[in-house]
CSV table of C-alpha atoms in Angstrom, one decimal:
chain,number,residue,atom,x,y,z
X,26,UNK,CA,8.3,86.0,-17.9
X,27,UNK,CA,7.8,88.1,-20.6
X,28,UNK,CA,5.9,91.6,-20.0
X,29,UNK,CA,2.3,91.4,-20.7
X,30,UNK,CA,1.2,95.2,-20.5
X,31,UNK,CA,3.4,96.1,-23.7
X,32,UNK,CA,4.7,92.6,-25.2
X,33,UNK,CA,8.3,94.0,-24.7
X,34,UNK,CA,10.8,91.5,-23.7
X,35,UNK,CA,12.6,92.6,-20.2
X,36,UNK,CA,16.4,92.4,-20.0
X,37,UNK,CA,18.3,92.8,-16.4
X,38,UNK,CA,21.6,94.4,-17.3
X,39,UNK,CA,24.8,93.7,-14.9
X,40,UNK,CA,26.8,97.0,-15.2
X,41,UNK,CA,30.4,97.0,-13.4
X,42,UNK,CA,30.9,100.7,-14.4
X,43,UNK,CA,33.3,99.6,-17.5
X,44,UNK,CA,32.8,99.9,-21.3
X,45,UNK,CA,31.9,97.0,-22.0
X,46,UNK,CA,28.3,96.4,-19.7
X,47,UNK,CA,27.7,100.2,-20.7
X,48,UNK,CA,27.8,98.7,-24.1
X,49,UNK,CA,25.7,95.9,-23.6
X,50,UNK,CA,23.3,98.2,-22.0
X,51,UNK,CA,23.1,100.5,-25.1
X,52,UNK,CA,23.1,97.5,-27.6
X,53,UNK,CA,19.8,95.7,-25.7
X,54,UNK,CA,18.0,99.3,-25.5
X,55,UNK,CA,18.3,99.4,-29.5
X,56,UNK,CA,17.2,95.9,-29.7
X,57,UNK,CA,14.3,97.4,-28.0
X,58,UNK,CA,14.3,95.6,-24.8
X,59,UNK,CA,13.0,97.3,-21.6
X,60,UNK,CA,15.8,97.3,-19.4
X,61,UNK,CA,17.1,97.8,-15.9
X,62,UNK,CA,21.1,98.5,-15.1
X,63,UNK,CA,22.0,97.1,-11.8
X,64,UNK,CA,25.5,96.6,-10.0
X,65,UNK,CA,26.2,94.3,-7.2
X,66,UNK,CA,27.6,95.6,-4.4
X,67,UNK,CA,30.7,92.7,-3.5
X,68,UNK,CA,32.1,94.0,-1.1
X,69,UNK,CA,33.5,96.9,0.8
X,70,UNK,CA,37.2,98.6,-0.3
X,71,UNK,CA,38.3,100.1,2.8
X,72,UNK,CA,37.0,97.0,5.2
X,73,UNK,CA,39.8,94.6,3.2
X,74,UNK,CA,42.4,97.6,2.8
X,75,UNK,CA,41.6,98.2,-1.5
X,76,UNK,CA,41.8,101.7,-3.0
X,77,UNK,CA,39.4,102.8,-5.1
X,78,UNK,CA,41.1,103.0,-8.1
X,79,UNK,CA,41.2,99.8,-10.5
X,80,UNK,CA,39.1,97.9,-8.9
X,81,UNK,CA,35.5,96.5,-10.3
X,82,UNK,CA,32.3,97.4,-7.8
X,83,UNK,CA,34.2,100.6,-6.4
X,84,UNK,CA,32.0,103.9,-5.6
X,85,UNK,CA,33.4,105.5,-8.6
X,86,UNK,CA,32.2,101.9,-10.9
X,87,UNK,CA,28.8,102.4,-9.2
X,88,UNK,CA,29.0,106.4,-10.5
X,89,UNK,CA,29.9,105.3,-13.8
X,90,UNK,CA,27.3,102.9,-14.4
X,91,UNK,CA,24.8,104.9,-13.3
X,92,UNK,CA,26.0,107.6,-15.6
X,93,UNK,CA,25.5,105.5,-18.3
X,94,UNK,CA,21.9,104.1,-17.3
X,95,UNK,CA,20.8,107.5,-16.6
X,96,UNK,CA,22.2,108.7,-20.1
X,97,UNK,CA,20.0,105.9,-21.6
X,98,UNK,CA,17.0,106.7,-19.6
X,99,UNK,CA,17.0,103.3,-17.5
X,100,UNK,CA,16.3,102.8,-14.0
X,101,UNK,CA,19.3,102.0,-11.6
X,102,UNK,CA,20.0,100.0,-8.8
X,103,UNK,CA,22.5,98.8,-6.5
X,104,UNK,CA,21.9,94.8,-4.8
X,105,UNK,CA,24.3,94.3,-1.4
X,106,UNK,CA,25.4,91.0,-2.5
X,107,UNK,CA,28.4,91.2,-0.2
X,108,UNK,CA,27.6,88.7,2.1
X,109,UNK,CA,27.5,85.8,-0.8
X,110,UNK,CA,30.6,87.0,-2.3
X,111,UNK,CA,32.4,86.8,1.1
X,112,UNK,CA,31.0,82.8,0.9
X,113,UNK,CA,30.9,81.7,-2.7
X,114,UNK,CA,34.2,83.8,-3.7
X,115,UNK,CA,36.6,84.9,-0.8
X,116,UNK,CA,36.3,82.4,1.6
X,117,UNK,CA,36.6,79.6,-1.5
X,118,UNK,CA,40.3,81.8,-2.6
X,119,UNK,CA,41.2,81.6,1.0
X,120,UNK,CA,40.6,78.1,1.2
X,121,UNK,CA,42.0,76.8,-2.1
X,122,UNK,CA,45.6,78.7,-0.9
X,123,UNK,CA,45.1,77.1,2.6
X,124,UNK,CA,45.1,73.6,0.7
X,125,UNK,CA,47.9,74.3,-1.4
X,126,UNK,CA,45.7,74.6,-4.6
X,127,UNK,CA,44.9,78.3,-6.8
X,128,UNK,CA,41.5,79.1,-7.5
X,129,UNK,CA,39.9,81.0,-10.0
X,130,UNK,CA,37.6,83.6,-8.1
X,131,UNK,CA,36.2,84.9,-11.5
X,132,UNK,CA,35.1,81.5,-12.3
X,133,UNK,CA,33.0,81.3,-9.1
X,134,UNK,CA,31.7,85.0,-9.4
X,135,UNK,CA,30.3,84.1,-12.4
X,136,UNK,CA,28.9,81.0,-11.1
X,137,UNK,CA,27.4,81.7,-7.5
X,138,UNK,CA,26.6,85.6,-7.8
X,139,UNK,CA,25.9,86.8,-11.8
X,140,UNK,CA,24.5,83.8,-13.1
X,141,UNK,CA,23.2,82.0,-9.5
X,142,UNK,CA,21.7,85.4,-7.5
X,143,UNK,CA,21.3,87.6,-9.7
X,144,UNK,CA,19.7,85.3,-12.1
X,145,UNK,CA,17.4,84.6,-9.1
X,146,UNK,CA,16.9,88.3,-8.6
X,147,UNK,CA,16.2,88.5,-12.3
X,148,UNK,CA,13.2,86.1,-12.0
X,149,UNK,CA,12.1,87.4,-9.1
X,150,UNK,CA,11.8,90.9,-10.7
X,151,UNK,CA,10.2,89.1,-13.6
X,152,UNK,CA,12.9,89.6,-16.1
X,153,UNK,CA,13.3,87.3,-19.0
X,154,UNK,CA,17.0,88.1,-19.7
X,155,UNK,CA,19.9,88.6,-17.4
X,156,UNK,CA,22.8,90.4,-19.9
X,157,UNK,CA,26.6,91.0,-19.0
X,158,UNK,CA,28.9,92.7,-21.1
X,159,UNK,CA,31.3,89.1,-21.4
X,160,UNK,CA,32.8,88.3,-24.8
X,161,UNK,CA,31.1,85.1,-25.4
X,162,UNK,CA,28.6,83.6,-27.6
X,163,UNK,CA,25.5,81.5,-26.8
X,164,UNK,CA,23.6,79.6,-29.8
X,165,UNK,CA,20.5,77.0,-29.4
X,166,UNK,CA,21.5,73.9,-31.1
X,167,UNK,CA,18.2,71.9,-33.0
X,168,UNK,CA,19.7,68.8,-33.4
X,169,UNK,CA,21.2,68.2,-29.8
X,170,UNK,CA,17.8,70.1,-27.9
X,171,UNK,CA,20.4,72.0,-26.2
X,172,UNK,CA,22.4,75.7,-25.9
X,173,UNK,CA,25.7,75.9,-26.5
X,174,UNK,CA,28.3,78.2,-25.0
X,175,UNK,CA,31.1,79.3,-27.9
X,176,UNK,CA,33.7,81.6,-27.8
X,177,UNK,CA,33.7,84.8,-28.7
X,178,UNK,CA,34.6,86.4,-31.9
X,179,UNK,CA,37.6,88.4,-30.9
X,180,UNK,CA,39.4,86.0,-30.1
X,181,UNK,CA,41.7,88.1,-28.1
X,182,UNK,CA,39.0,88.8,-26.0
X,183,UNK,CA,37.3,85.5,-25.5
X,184,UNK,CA,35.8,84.9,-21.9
X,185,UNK,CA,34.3,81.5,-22.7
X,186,UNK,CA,36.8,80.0,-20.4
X,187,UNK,CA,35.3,81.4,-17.0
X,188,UNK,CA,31.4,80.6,-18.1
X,189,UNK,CA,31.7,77.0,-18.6
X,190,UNK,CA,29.5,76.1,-15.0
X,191,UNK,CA,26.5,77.7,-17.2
X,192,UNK,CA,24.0,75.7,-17.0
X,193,UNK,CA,20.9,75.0,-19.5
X,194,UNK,CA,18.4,76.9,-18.0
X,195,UNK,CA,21.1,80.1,-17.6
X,196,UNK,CA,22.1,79.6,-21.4
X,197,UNK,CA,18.6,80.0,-21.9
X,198,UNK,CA,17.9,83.2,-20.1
X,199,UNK,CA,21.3,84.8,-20.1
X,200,UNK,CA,22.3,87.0,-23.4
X,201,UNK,CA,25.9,88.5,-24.2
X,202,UNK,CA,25.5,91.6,-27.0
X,203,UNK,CA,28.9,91.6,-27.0
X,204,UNK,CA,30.0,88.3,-28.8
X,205,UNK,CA,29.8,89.0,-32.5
X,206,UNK,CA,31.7,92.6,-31.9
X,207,UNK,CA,35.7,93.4,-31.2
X,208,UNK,CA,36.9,95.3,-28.3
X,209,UNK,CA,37.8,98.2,-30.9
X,210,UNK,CA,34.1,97.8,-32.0
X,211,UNK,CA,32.5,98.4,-28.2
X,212,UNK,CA,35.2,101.5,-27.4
X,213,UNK,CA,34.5,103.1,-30.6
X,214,UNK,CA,30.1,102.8,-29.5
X,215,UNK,CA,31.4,104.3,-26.3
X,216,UNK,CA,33.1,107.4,-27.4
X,217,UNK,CA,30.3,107.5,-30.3
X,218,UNK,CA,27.6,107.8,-27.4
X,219,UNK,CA,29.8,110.0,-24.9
X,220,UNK,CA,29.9,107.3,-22.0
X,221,UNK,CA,32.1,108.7,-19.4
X,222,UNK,CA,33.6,105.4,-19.2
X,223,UNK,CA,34.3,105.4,-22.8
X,224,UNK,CA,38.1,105.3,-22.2
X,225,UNK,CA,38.4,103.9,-19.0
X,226,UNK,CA,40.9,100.4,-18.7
X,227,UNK,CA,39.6,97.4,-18.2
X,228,UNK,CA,40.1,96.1,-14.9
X,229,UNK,CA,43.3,94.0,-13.8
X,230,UNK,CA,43.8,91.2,-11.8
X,231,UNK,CA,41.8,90.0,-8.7
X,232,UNK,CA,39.4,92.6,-7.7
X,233,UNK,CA,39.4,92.4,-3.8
X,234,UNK,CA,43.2,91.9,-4.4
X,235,UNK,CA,44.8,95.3,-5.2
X,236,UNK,CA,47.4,96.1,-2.8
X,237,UNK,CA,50.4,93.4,-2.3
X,238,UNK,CA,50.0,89.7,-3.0
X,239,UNK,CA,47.7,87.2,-2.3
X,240,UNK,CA,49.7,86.0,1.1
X,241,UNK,CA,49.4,89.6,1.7
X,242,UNK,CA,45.8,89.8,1.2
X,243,UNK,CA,45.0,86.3,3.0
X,244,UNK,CA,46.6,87.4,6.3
X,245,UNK,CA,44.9,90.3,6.1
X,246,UNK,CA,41.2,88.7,5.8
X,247,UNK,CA,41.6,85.9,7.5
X,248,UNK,CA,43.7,87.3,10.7
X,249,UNK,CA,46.0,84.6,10.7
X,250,UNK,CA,49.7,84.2,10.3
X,251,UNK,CA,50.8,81.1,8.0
X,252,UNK,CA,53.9,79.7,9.8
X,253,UNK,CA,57.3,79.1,7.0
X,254,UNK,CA,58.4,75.7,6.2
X,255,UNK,CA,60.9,74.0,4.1
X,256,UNK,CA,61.5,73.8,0.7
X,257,UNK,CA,62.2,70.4,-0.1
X,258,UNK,CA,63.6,68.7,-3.7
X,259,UNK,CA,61.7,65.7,-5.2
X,260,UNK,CA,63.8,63.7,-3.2
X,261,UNK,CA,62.5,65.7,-0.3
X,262,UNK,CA,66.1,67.3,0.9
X,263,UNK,CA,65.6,70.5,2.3
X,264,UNK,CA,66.9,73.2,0.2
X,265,UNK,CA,65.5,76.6,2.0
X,266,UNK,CA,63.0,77.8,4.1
X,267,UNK,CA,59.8,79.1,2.9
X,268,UNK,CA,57.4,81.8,3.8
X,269,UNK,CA,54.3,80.3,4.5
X,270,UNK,CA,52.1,78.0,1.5
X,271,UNK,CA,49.7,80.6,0.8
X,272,UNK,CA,52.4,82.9,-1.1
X,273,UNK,CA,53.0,80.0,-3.5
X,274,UNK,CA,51.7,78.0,-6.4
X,275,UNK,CA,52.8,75.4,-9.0
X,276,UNK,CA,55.2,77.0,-12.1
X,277,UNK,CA,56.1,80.0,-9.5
X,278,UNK,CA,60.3,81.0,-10.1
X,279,UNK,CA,59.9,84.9,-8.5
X,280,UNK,CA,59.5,85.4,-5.0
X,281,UNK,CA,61.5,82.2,-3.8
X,282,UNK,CA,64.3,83.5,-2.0
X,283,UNK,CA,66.9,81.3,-2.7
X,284,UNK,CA,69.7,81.4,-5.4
X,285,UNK,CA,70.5,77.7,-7.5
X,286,UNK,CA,72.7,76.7,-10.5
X,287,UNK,CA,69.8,76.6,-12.7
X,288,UNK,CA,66.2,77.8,-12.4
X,289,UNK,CA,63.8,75.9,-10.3
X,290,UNK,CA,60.3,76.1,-9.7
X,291,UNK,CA,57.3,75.0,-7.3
X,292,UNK,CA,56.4,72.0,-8.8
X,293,UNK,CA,54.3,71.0,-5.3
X,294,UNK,CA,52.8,72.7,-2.6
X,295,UNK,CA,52.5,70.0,0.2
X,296,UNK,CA,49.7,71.5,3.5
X,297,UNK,CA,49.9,68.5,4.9
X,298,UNK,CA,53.2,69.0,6.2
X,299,UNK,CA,53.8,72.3,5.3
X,300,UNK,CA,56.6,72.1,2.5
X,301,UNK,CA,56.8,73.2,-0.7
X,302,UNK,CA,58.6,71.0,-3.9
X,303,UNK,CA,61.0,72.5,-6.2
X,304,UNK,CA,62.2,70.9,-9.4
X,305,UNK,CA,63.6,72.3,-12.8
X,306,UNK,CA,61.3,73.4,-15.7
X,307,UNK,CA,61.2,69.3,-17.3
X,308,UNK,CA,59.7,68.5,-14.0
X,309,UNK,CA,56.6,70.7,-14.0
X,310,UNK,CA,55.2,69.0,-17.0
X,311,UNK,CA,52.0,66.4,-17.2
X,312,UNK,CA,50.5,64.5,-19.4
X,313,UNK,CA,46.9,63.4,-17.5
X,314,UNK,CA,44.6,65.2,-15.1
X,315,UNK,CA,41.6,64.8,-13.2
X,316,UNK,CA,38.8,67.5,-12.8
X,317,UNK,CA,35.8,67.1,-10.6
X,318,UNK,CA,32.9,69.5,-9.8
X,319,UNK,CA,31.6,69.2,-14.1
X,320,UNK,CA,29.8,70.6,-15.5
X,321,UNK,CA,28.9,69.8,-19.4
X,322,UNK,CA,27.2,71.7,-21.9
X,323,UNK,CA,27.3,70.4,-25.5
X,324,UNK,CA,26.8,67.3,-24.4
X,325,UNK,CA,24.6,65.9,-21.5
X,326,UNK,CA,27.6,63.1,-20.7
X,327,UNK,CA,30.8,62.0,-22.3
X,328,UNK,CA,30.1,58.8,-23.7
X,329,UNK,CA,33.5,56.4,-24.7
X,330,UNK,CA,36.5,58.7,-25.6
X,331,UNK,CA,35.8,61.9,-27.0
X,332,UNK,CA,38.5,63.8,-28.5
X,333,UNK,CA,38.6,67.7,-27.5
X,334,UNK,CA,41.1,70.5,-27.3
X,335,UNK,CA,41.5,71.4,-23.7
X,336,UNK,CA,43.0,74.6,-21.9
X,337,UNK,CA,44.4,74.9,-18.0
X,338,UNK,CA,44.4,78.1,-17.6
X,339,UNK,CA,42.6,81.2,-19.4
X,340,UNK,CA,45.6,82.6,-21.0
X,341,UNK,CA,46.4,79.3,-22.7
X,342,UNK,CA,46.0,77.8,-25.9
X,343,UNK,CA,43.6,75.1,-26.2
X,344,UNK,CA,45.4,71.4,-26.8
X,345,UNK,CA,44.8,68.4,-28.1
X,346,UNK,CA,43.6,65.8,-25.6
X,347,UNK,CA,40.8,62.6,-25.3
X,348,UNK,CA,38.2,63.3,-22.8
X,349,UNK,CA,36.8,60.5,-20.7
X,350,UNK,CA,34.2,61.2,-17.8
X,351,UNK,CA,34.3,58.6,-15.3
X,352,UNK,CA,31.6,59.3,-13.3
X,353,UNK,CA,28.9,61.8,-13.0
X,354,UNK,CA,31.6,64.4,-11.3
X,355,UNK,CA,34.6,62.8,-12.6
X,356,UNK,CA,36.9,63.7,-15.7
X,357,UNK,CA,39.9,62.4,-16.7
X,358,UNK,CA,41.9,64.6,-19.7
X,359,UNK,CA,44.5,62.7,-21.3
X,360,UNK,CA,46.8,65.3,-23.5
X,361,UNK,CA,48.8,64.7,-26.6
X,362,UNK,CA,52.0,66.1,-25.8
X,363,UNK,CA,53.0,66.6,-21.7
X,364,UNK,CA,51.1,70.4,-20.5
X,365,UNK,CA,53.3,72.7,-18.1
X,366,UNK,CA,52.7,73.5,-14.9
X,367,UNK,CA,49.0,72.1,-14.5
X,368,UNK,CA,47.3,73.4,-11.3
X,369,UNK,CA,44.7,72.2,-8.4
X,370,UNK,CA,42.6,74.2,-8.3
X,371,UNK,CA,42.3,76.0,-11.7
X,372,UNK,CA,39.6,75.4,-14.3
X,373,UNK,CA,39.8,72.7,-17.3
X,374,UNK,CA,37.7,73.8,-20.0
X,375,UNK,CA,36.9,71.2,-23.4
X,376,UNK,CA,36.5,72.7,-26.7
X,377,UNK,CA,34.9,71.3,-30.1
X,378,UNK,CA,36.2,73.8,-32.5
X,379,UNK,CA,34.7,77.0,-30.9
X,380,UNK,CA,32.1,75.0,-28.9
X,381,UNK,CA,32.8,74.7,-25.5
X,382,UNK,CA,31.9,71.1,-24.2
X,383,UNK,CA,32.5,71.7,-21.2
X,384,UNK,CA,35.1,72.1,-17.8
X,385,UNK,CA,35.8,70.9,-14.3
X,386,UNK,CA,38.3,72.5,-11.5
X,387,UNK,CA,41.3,69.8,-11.7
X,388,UNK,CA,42.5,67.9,-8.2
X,389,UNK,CA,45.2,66.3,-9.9
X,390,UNK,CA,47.8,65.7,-12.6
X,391,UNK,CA,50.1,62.8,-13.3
X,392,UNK,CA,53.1,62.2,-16.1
């Protein structure tokens, strides 16, 4: 893909309007790439009730980022990729509630619209690279014939987590400037340079959920009202009514309604007949779970038992745990010591050291 006119290698760069794709933007342009800023369009504030403030993809992001590209003398555009968000990311949130699971929606953003269609739209445009401003590192491994995915170097800042669906051919086109550098590191380049984003927070949270809660936001999109049900004990007495599944999932204490002796938690979240388990904190804990949907990159399949340190949520420190895949969609994590609150729905992601193996979305979890 490369450009033949000049020999200059051709980078696509995904700007969101924050510091750290303005970064990556000026860090490829000193590399001497010839590049292009472009933001997708995901979707639009005021159809799903979002101000513009804090949010990723608003009008003002798109100002921002073409601030920036305009300050470093690259073109600018804008792709509508609205229509594939609403499929590959909202719907899928919607539907993982609906089935009492919780989803990761930055997980599948990454997957089905920056590294799916606009990796697409990159080789369409004859680009060889696709860049993002994530913390992560990518490395080509000799030995194994393969790329690896690894964390980053700040570790407080490590995004390794929500790329693990890379795939080979992505590893191999995709770049992240950021990896070797801190946070401090990419603000200080900012101010240095004068982006107008240099200060600006990073976003928070879901970014088509800003105003209320997820129950909140579900009603809202989908035009449907999620009718209450009981909250039930293991033993499935009734203790309580509750508000409708959607506004719940497993570890949840806030937001329950109901006053007990001690603290209790949703330990289930039952669609099938509507109820939602409580137990107390002893009870949310598991020692196996199941992920399906895997993808692997260090290796091409898990052969035997391989032993891996394995995290359930991005916030989470990686454990100890054997991995063993059972089929070619199947794995099955087995942890050294029980893991709380383990969710359907949320990602699994196997570490070597600061290699990531790979990950899976788990379906279920057993003592």
């Amino acid at each position: 893909m490369e450009n033949k006119e000049n020999g200059m290698k051709r980078a696509m760069i995904a700007m969101s309007g924050g510091v750290d794709s303005s970064v990556a933007a000026f860090l490829m342009k000193e590399q001497g790439y010839e590049c292009m800023g472009v933001t997708m369009k995901l979707f639009h504030n005021e159809e799903i009730g979002i101000s513009r403030e804090h949010t990723c993809c608003s009008l003002d992001d798109v100002e921002d980022a073409r601030s920036v590209a305009n300050q470093l003398h690259m073109p600018y555009y804008v792709f509508n990729f609205s229509e594939r968000f609403r499929e590959e990311v909202m719907d899928r949130f919607v539907e993982s509630y609906e089935n009492g699971m919780t989803p990761n929606p930055c997980i599948d953003c990454n997957r089905y619209l920056k590294f799916e269609k606009l990796f697409l739209r990159a080789k369409e445009l004859d680009y060889d690279y696709v860049v993002t401003g994530h913390y992560a590192r990518i490395a080509y491994d000799q030995e194994r014939g393969r790329y690896l995915l690894k964390k980053a170097v700040d570790a407080s800042k490590d995004q390794s987590y929500v790329l693990y669906s890379m795939t080979q051919e992505q590893l191999a086109h995709v770049l992240f400037p950021l990896g070797e550098m801190t946070k401090h590191q990419t603000r200080e380049i900012a101010q240095r340079e004068g982006f107008v984003n240099a200060r600006k927070h990073d976003s928070q949270d879901i970014c088509f959920v800003q105003n209320g809660t997820y129950g909140d936001f579900i009603e809202r999109y989908t035009g449907k009202h999620y009718p209450e049900g009981n909250f039930v004990d293991r033993a499935g007495r009734i203790l309580g009514r509750h508000k409708g599944i959607i506004r719940y999932t497993v570890g949840q204490r806030k937001g329950l309604g109901l006053s007990f002796a001690q603290p209790m938690y949703v330990s289930e979240v039952n669609p099938e007949d509507n109820t939602v388990v409580l137990g107390k904190n002893e009870e949310l804990y598991s020692t196996t779970l199941t992920a399906k949907d895997i993808n692997l990159i260090a290796v091409e399949r898990i052969e035997g038992e391989m032993r891996v340190k394995a995290k359930v949520r991005y916030r989470q420190q990686e454990q100890w745990a054997t991995a063993v895949q059972i089929d070619e969609d199947t794995i099955k994590i087995i942890f050294d010591e029980p893991q709380r609150a383990i969710t359907k729905g949320q990602a699994v992601v196997l570490y070597d050291g600061d290699v990531v193996v790979g990950g899976g979305t788990i379906v279920s979890s057993e003592l």
